[in-house]
Coordinates of C-alpha atoms in Angstrom, one line a residue:
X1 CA 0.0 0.0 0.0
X2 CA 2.7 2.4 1.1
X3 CA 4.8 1.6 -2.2
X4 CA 1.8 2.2 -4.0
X5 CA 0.9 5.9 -2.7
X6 CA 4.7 6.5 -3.4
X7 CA 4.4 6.0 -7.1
X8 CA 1.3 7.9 -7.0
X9 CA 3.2 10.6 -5.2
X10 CA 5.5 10.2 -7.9
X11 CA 3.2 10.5 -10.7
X12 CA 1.6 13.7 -9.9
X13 CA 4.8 15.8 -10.0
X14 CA 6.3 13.8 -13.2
X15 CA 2.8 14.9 -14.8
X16 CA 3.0 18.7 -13.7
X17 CA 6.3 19.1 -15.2
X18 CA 5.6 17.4 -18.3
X19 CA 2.3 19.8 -18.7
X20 CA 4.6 22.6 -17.4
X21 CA 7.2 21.5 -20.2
X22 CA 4.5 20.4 -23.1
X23 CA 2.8 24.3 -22.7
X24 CA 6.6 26.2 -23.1
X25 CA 6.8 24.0 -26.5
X26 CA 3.5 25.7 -27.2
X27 CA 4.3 29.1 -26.5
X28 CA 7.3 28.4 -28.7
X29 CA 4.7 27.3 -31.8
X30 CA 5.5 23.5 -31.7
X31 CA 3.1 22.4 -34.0
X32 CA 0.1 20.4 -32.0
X33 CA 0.2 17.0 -33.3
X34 CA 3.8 16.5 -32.9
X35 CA 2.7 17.9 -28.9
X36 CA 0.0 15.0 -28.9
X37 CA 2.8 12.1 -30.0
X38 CA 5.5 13.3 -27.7
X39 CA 3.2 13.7 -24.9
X40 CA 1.9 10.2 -25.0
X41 CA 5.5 9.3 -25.3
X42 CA 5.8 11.2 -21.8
X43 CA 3.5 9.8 -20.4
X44 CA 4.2 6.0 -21.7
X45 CA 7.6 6.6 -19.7
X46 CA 6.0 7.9 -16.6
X47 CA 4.1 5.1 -16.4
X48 CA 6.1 2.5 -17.6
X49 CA 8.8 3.5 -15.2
X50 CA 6.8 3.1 -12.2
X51 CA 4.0 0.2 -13.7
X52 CA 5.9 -2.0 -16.0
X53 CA 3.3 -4.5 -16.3
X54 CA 0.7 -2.0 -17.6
X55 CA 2.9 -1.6 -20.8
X56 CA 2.7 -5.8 -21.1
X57 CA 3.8 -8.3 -19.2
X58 CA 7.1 -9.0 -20.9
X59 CA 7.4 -5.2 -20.2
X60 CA 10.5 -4.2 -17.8
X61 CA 12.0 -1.1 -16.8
X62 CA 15.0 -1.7 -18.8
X63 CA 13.1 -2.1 -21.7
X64 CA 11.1 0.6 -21.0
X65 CA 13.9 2.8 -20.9
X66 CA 15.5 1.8 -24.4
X67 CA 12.0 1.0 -26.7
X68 CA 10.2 4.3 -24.8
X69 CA 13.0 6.4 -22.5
X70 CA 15.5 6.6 -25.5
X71 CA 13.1 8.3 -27.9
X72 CA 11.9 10.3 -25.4
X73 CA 15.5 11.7 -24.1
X74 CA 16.1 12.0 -28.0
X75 CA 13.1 13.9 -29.1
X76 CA 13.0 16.2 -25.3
X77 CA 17.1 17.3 -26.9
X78 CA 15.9 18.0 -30.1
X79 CA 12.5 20.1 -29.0
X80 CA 15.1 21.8 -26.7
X81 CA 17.7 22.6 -29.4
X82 CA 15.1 23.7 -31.7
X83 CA 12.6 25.5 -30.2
X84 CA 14.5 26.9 -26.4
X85 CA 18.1 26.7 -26.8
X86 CA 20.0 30.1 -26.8
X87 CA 23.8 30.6 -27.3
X88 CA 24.8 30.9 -23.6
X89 CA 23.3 27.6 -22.5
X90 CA 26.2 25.7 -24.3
X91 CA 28.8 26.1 -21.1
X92 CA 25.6 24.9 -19.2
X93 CA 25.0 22.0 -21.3
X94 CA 28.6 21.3 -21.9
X95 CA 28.8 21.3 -18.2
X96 CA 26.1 18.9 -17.8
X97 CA 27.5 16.3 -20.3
X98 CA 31.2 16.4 -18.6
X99 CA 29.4 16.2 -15.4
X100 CA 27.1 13.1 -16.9
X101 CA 30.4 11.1 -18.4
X102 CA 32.5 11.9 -14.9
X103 CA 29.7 10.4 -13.0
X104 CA 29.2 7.3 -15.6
X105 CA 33.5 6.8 -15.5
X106 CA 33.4 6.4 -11.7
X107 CA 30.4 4.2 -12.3
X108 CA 32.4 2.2 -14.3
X109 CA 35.7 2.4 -12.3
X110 CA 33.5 1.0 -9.1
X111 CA 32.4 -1.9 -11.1
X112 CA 35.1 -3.0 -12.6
X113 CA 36.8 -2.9 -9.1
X114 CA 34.7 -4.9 -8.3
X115 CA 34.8 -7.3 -11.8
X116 CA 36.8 -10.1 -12.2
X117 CA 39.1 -11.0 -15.8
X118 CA 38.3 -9.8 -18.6
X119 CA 34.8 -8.1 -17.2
X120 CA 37.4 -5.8 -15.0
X121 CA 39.2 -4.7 -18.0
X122 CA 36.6 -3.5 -20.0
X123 CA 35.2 -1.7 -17.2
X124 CA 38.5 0.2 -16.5
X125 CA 39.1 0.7 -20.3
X126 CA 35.1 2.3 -19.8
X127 CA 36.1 4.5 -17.3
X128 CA 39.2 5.7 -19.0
X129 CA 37.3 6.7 -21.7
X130 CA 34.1 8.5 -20.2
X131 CA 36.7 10.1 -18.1
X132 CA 38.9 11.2 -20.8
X133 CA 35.6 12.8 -22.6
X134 CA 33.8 14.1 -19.3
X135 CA 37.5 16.2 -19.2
X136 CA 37.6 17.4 -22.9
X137 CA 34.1 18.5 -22.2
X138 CA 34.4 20.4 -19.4
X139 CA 37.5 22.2 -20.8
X140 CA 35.3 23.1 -23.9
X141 CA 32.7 24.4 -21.5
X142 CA 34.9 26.6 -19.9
X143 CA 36.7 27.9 -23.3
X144 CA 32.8 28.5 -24.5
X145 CA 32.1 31.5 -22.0
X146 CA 34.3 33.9 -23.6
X147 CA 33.1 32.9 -27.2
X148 CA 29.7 32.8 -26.3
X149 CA 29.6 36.1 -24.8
X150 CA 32.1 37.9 -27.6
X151 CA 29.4 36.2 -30.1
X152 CA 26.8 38.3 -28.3
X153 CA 28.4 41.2 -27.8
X154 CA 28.8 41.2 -32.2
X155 CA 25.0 40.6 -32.9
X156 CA 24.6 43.8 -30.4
X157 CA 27.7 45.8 -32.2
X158 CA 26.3 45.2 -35.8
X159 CA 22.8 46.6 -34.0
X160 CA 24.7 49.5 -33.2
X161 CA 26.2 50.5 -36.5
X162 CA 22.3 50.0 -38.1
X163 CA 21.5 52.7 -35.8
X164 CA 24.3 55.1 -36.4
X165 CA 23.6 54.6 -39.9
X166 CA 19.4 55.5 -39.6
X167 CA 20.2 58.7 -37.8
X168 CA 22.8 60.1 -39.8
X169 CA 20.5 59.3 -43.0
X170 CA 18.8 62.4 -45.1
X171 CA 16.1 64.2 -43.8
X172 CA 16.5 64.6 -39.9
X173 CA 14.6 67.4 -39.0
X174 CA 16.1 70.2 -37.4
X175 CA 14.5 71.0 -33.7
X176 CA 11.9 74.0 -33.2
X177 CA 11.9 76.2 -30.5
X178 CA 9.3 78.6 -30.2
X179 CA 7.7 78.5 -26.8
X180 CA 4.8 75.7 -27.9
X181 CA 3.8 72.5 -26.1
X182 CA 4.7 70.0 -28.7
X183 CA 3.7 66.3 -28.8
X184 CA 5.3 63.9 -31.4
X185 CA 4.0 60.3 -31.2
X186 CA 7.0 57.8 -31.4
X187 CA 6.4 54.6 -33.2
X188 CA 8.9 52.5 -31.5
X189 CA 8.1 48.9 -33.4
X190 CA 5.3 46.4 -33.1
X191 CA 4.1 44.0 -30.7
X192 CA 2.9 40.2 -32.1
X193 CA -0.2 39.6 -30.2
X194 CA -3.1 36.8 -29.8
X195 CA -6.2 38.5 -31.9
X196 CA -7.9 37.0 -28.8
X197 CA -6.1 39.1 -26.7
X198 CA -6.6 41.7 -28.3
X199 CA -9.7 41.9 -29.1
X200 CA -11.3 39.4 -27.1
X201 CA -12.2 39.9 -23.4
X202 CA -15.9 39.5 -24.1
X203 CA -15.1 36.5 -25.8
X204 CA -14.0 34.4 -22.5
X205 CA -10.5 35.5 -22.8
X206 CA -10.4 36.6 -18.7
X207 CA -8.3 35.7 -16.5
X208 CA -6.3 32.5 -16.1
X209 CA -8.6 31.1 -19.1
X210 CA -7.3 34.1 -21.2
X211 CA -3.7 33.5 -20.1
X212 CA -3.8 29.7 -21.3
X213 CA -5.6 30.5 -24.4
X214 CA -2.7 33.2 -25.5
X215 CA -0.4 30.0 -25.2
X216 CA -2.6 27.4 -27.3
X217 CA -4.7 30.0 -30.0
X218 CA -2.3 31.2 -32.4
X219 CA -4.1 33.7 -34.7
X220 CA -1.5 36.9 -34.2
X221 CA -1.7 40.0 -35.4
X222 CA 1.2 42.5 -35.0
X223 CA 0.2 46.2 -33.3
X224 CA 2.2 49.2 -33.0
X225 CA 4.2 50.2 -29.9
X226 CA 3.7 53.9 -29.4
X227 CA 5.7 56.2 -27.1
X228 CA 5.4 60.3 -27.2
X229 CA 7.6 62.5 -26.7
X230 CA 6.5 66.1 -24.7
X231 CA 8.6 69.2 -25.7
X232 CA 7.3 71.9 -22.4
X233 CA 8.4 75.2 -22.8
X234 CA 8.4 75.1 -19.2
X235 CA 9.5 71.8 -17.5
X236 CA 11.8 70.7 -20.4
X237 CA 11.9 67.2 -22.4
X238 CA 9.4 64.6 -21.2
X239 CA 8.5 60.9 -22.3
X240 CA 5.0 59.0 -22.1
X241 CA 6.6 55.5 -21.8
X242 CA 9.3 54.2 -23.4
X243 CA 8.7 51.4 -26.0
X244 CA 10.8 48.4 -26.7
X245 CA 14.7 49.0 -27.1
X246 CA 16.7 47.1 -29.2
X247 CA 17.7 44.0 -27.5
X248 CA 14.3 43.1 -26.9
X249 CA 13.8 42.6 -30.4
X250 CA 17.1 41.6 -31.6
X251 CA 18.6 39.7 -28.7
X252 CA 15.7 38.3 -27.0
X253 CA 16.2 35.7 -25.5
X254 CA 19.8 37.4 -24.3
X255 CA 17.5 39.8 -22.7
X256 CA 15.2 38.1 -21.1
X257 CA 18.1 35.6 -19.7
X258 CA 19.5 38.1 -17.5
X259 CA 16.8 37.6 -15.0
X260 CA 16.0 33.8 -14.8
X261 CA 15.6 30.9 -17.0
X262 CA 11.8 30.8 -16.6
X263 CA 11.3 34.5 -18.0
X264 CA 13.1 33.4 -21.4
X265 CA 11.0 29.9 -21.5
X266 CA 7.5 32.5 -21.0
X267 CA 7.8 34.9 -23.5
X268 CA 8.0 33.9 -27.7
X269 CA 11.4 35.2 -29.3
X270 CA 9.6 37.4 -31.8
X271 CA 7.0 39.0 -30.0
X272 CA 8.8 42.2 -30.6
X273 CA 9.7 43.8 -34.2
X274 CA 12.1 47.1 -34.2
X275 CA 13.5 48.3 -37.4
X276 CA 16.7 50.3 -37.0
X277 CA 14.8 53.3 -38.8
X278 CA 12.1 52.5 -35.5
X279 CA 14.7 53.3 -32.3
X280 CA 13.6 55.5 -29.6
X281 CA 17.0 57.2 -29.5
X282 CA 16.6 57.1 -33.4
X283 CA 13.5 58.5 -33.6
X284 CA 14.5 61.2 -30.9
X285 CA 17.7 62.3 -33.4
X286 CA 15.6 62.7 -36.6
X287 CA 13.0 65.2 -34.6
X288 CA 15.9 66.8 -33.5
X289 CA 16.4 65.6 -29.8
X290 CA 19.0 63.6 -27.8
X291 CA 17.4 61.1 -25.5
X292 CA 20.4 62.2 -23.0
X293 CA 18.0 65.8 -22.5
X294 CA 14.6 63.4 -21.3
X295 CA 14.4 64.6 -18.0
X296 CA 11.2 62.8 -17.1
X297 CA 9.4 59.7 -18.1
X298 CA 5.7 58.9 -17.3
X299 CA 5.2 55.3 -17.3
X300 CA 1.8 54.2 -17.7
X301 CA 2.3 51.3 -16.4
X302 CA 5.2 48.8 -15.9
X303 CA 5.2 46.6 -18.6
X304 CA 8.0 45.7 -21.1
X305 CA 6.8 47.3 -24.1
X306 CA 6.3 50.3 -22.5
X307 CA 9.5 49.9 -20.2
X308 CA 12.0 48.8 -22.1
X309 CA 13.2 52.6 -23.9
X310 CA 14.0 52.3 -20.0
X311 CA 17.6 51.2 -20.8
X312 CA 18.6 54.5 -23.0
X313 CA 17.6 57.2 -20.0
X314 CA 19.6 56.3 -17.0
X315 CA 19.2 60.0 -16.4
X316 CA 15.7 60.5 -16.2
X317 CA 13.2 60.7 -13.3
X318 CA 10.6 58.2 -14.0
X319 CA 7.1 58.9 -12.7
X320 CA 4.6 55.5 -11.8
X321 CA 2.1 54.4 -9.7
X322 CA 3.7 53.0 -6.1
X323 CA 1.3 49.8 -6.9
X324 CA 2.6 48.9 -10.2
X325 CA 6.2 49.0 -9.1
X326 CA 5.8 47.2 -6.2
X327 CA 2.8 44.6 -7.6
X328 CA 2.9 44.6 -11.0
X329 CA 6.4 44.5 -12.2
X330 CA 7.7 41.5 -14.0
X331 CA 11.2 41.8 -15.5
X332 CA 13.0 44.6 -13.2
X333 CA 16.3 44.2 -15.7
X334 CA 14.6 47.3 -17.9
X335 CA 14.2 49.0 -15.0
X336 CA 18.1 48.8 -13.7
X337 CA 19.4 52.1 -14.6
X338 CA 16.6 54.1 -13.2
X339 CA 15.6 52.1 -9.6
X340 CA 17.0 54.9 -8.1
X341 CA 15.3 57.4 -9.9
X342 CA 12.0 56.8 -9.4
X343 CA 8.9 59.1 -8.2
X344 CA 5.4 57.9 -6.7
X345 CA 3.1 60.4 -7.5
X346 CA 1.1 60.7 -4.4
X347 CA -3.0 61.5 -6.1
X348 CA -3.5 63.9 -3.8
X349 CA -4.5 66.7 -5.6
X350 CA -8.4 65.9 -5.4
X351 CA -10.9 64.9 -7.9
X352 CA -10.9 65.4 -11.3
X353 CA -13.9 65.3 -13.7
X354 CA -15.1 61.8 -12.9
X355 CA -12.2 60.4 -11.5
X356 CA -11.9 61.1 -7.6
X357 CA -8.3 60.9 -7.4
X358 CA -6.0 62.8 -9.2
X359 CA -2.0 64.3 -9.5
X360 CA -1.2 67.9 -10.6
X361 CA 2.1 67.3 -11.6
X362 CA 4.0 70.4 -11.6
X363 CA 1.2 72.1 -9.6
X364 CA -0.2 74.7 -12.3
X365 CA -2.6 72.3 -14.5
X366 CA -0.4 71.8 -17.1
X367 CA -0.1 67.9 -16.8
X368 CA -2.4 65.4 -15.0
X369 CA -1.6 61.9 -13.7
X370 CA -5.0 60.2 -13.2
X371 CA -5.5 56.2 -11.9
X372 CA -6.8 53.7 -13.9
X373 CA -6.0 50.5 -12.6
X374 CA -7.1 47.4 -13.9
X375 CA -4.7 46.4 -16.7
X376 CA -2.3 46.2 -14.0
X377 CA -2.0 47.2 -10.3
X378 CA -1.4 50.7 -10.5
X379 CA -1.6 51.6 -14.3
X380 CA -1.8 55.4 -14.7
X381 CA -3.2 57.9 -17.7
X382 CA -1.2 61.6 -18.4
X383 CA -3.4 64.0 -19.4
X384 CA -1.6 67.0 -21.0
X385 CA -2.9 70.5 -22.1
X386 CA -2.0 72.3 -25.3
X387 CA -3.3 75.8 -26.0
X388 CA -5.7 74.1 -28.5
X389 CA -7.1 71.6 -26.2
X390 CA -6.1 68.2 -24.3
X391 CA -4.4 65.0 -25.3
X392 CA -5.1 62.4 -22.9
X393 CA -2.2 59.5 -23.0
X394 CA -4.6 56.2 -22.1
X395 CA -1.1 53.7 -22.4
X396 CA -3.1 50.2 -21.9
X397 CA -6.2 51.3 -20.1
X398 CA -8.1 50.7 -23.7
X399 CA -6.1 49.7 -26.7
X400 CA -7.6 51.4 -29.7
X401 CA -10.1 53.7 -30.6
X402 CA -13.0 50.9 -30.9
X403 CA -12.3 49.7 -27.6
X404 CA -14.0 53.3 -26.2
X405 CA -17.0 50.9 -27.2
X406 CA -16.3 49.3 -24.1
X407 CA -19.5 47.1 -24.2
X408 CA -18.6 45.9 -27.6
X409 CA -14.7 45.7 -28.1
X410 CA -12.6 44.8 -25.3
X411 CA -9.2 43.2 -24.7
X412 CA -8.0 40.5 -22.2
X413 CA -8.6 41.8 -18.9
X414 CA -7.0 39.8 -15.5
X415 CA -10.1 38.9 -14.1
X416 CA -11.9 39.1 -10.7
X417 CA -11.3 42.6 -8.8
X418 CA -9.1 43.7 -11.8
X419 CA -11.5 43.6 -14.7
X420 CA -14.2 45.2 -12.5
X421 CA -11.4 48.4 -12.0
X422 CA -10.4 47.8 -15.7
X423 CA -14.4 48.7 -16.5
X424 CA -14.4 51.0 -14.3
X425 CA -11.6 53.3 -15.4
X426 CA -12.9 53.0 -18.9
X427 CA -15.9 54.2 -18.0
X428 CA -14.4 57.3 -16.3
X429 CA -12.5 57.7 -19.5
X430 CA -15.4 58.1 -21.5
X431 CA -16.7 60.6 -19.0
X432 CA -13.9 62.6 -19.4
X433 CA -13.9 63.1 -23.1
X434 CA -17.4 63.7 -23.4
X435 CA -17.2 66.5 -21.0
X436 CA -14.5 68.0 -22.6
X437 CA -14.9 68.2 -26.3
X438 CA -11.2 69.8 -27.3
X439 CA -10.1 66.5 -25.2
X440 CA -8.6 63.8 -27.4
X441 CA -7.2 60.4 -26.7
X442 CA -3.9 59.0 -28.0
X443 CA -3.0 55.0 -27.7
X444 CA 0.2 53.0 -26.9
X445 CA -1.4 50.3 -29.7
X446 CA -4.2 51.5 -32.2
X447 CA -3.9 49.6 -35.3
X448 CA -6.4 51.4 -37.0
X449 CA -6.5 54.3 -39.2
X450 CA -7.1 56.8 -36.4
X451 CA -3.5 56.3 -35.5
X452 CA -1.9 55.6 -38.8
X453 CA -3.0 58.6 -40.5
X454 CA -5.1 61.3 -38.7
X455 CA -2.8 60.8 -34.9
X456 CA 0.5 60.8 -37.2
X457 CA -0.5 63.8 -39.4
X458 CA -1.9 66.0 -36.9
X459 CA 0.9 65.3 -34.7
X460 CA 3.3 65.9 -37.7
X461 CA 5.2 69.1 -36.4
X462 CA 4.0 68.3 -32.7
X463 CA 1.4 71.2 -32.2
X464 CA -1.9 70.0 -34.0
X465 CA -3.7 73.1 -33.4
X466 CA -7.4 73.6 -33.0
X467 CA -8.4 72.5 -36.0
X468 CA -6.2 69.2 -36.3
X469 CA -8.3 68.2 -32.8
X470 CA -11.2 69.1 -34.3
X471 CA -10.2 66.5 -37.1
X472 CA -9.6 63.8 -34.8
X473 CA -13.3 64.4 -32.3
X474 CA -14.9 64.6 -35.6
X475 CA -13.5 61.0 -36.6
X476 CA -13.7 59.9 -32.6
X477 CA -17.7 60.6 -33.4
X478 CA -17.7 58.9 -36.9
X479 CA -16.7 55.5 -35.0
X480 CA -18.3 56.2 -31.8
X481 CA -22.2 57.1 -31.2
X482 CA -22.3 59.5 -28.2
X483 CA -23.7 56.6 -26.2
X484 CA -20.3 54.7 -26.9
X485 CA -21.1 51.8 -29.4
X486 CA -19.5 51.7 -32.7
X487 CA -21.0 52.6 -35.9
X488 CA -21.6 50.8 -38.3
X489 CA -18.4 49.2 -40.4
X490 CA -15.7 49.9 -37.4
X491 CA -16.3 46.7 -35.6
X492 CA -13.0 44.9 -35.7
X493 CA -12.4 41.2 -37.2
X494 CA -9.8 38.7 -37.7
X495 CA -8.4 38.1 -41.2
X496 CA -5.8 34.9 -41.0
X497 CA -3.2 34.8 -42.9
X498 CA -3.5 33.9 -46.6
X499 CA -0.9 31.1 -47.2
X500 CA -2.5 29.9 -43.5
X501 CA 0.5 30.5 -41.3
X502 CA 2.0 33.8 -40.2
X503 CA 0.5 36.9 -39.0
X504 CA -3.2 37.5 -40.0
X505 CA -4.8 41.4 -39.7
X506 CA -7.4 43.2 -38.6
X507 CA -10.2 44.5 -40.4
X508 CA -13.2 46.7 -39.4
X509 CA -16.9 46.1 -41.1

């Protein structure tokens, strides 16, 4: 009985880390019938390891191991190799290997001591040789830090040069100075998402059920990553978020590495897409700025496509919500070179419009912090005035212009307590702009044409004017009845992919 409940003991861990194991393959797009074979291979293994006689009875563990085990070791080595494996796990593997032929020498060397004749011999000349190899290996794992790291320190040089090369190319603009607020949206790359999640949070994507579904449902789209860039006549050079940076798209995994194996084996190698053309410090240059003159960043809210410009302003006071850094924040590396520069706003400055908390800033109106939590602990919106009107940053509160429609369109939300504040700042949101008609929004990820043409164009030289917010309300209303549903033709959809694999788009009807 007591052997019994130790297997079973056994079992229930082997199975969790073979589910564990089978939804990282996912998330790295192994293809779902290969999953199924391997899987049953698993779990053939399991079992025949600990129940022999369930596999047959001329079933033993020894032949378990070589018909079932070997296949298994095989296929696990070439799922990692293919689908996980980055350059700086070598040393670790080559590690492994010398470790695994040292420990099978001594094996060897124990058994032939205690061999007789000729069994002795070939257990020695065993030893010898495992030894020998477990040596050579170890030596090559040593010898491959250096090259491992000088190979990652070229992928990041050639990135470099790209970038030197997009800001000194024709037409940088020179930088105007003339006492106006100026806003210039900054389109630092794109983001590959799950349509689902998205577009789908009244679709059951919620929660943990959301979470699993991003890892299994593979209709992607790509979005835009969006930072903007505040020129104040008055309190200098300022940031809304940050984007991605350059490693994130280009080095990954080499990113993501330097906080723990498990954030690398979580996230998918191209979920980020920078040109070198697409570079915040790029960007920055051709408008005529140095990102070394950002004295202030407004984060939204923690996350790493907002977060990860974080790397380029070590100089810069970054403004978030206390919750977000303290709850919400899941790979502190982008956040290195500013931990000591941060500033929790405090939301004591009263209510404003429909929100009963709020921040002035710089204490003369000029620049709002308001709380919208939801889409994660302590996410934040910036509202900024111009001397035409407003421009409210919403970061990830609501992801396009559509999801205003609240009721209709709406992305993954956490769940519980979260989607309730989630709602709840939306709704405050639309409050806001319909009591303020010169009030527009601007998004960290609209993929539709309110951000590709009219956002970009009035935003062209930074100071829309009256007449280029009028331009984007009047659109705002063309989607948007004054009761918030969409109109009409502006309710998204999912396109796939033509040749059936790849990224599919998004359409509105």
């Amino acid at each position: 009985m007591l052997k019994s409940l130790g297997k079973i003991g056994l079992l229930v861990p082997a199975f969790a880390v073979g589910a564990a194991w089978l939804v990282v393959l996912r998330l790295k797009d192994v293809p779902v019938p290969l999953l199924v074979v391997y899987g049953l291979l698993l779990v053939g293994l399991v079992v025949g390891l600990l129940w022999p006689g369930v596999l047959g009875r001329l079933a033993t563990r020894r032949r378990v191991l070589a018909f079932i085990g070997v296949p298994v070791g095989l296929g696990t080595l070439g799922l990692y190799l293919g689908v996980v494996y980055y350059v700086t796990d070598l040393p670790v593997l080559l590690a492994l290997a010398a470790t695994a032929c040292l420990a099978w020498a001594a094996a060897a060397f124990l058994r032939g001591r205690r061999a007789a004749g000729g069994r002795s011999a070939r257990s020695t000349r065993r030893a010898f040789l495992a030894g020998g190899a477990g040596l050579v290996l170890g030596v090559l794992s040593g010898l491959s830090v250096d090259r491992v790291e000088r190979q990652r320190r070229e992928v990041l040089a050639r990135g470099e040069q790209e970038r030197q090369a997009a800001v000194r190319a024709p037409g940088a603009r020179r930088r105007i100075v003339d006492g106006a607020v100026r806003v210039f949206p900054i389109h630092t790359g794109d983001t590959v998402v799950t349509y689902g999640q998205f577009y789908g949070g009244l679709d059951g994507w919620e929660g943990l059920n959301g979470y699993l579904r991003t890892l299994v449902d593979k209709a992607q789209i790509a979005v835009p990553v969006y930072a903007y860039l505040i020129d104040h006549p008055r309190h200098g050079l300022m940031l809304v978020d940050t984007g991605v940076n350059g490693e994130q798209a280009h080095d990954h995994d080499g990113y993501y590495n330097h906080n723990r194996m498990v954030s690398r084996l979580l996230t998918q190698r191209d979920e980020y897409r920078l040109t070198p053309e697409q570079d915040l410090r790029v960007r920055l240059a051709r408008l005529g700025y140095d990102a070394k003159e950002i004295t202030t960043v407004f984060l939204t809210h923690v996350h790493d496509d907002h977060a990860g410009g974080l790397r380029y302003l070590p100089q810069a006071t970054v403004v978030l919500d206390r919750r977000d850094w303290e709850h919400g924040t899941v790979y502190p590396y982008s956040f290195d070179l500013v931990k000591d520069n941060l500033s929790f706003p405090a939301f004591d400055s009263g209510a404003f419009g429909a929100f009963p908390d709020s921040q002035d800033h710089f204490g003369d109106g000029s620049l709002i912090l308001l709380p919208t939590p939801g889409h994660s602990p302590g996410h934040m919106c910036v509202l900024l005035r111009l001397d035409a009107g407003n421009v409210l940053f919403m970061g990830d509160t609501l992801y396009t212009l559509p999801h205003l429609a609240t009721d209709q369109v709406r992305q993954m939300t956490i769940g519980g307590a979260d989607t309730t504040h989630q709602i709840e700042s939306a709704r405050r949101i639309q409050h806001l702009l319909a009591s303020g008609p010169a009030t527009v929004p601007l998004f960290a990820h609209d993929n539709t044409r309110y951000q590709s043409d009219l956002v970009v164009s009035a935003f062209a030289h930074g100071t829309p004017g009256k007449e280029g917010l009028r331009e984007l309300r009047r659109y705002m209303e063309a989607v948007l009845t004054s009761g918030w549903r969409l109109r009409p033709g502006h309710t998204p959809r999912f396109v796939p992919p033509a040749s059936g694999t790849g990224l599919g788009r998004v359409e509105l009807r």
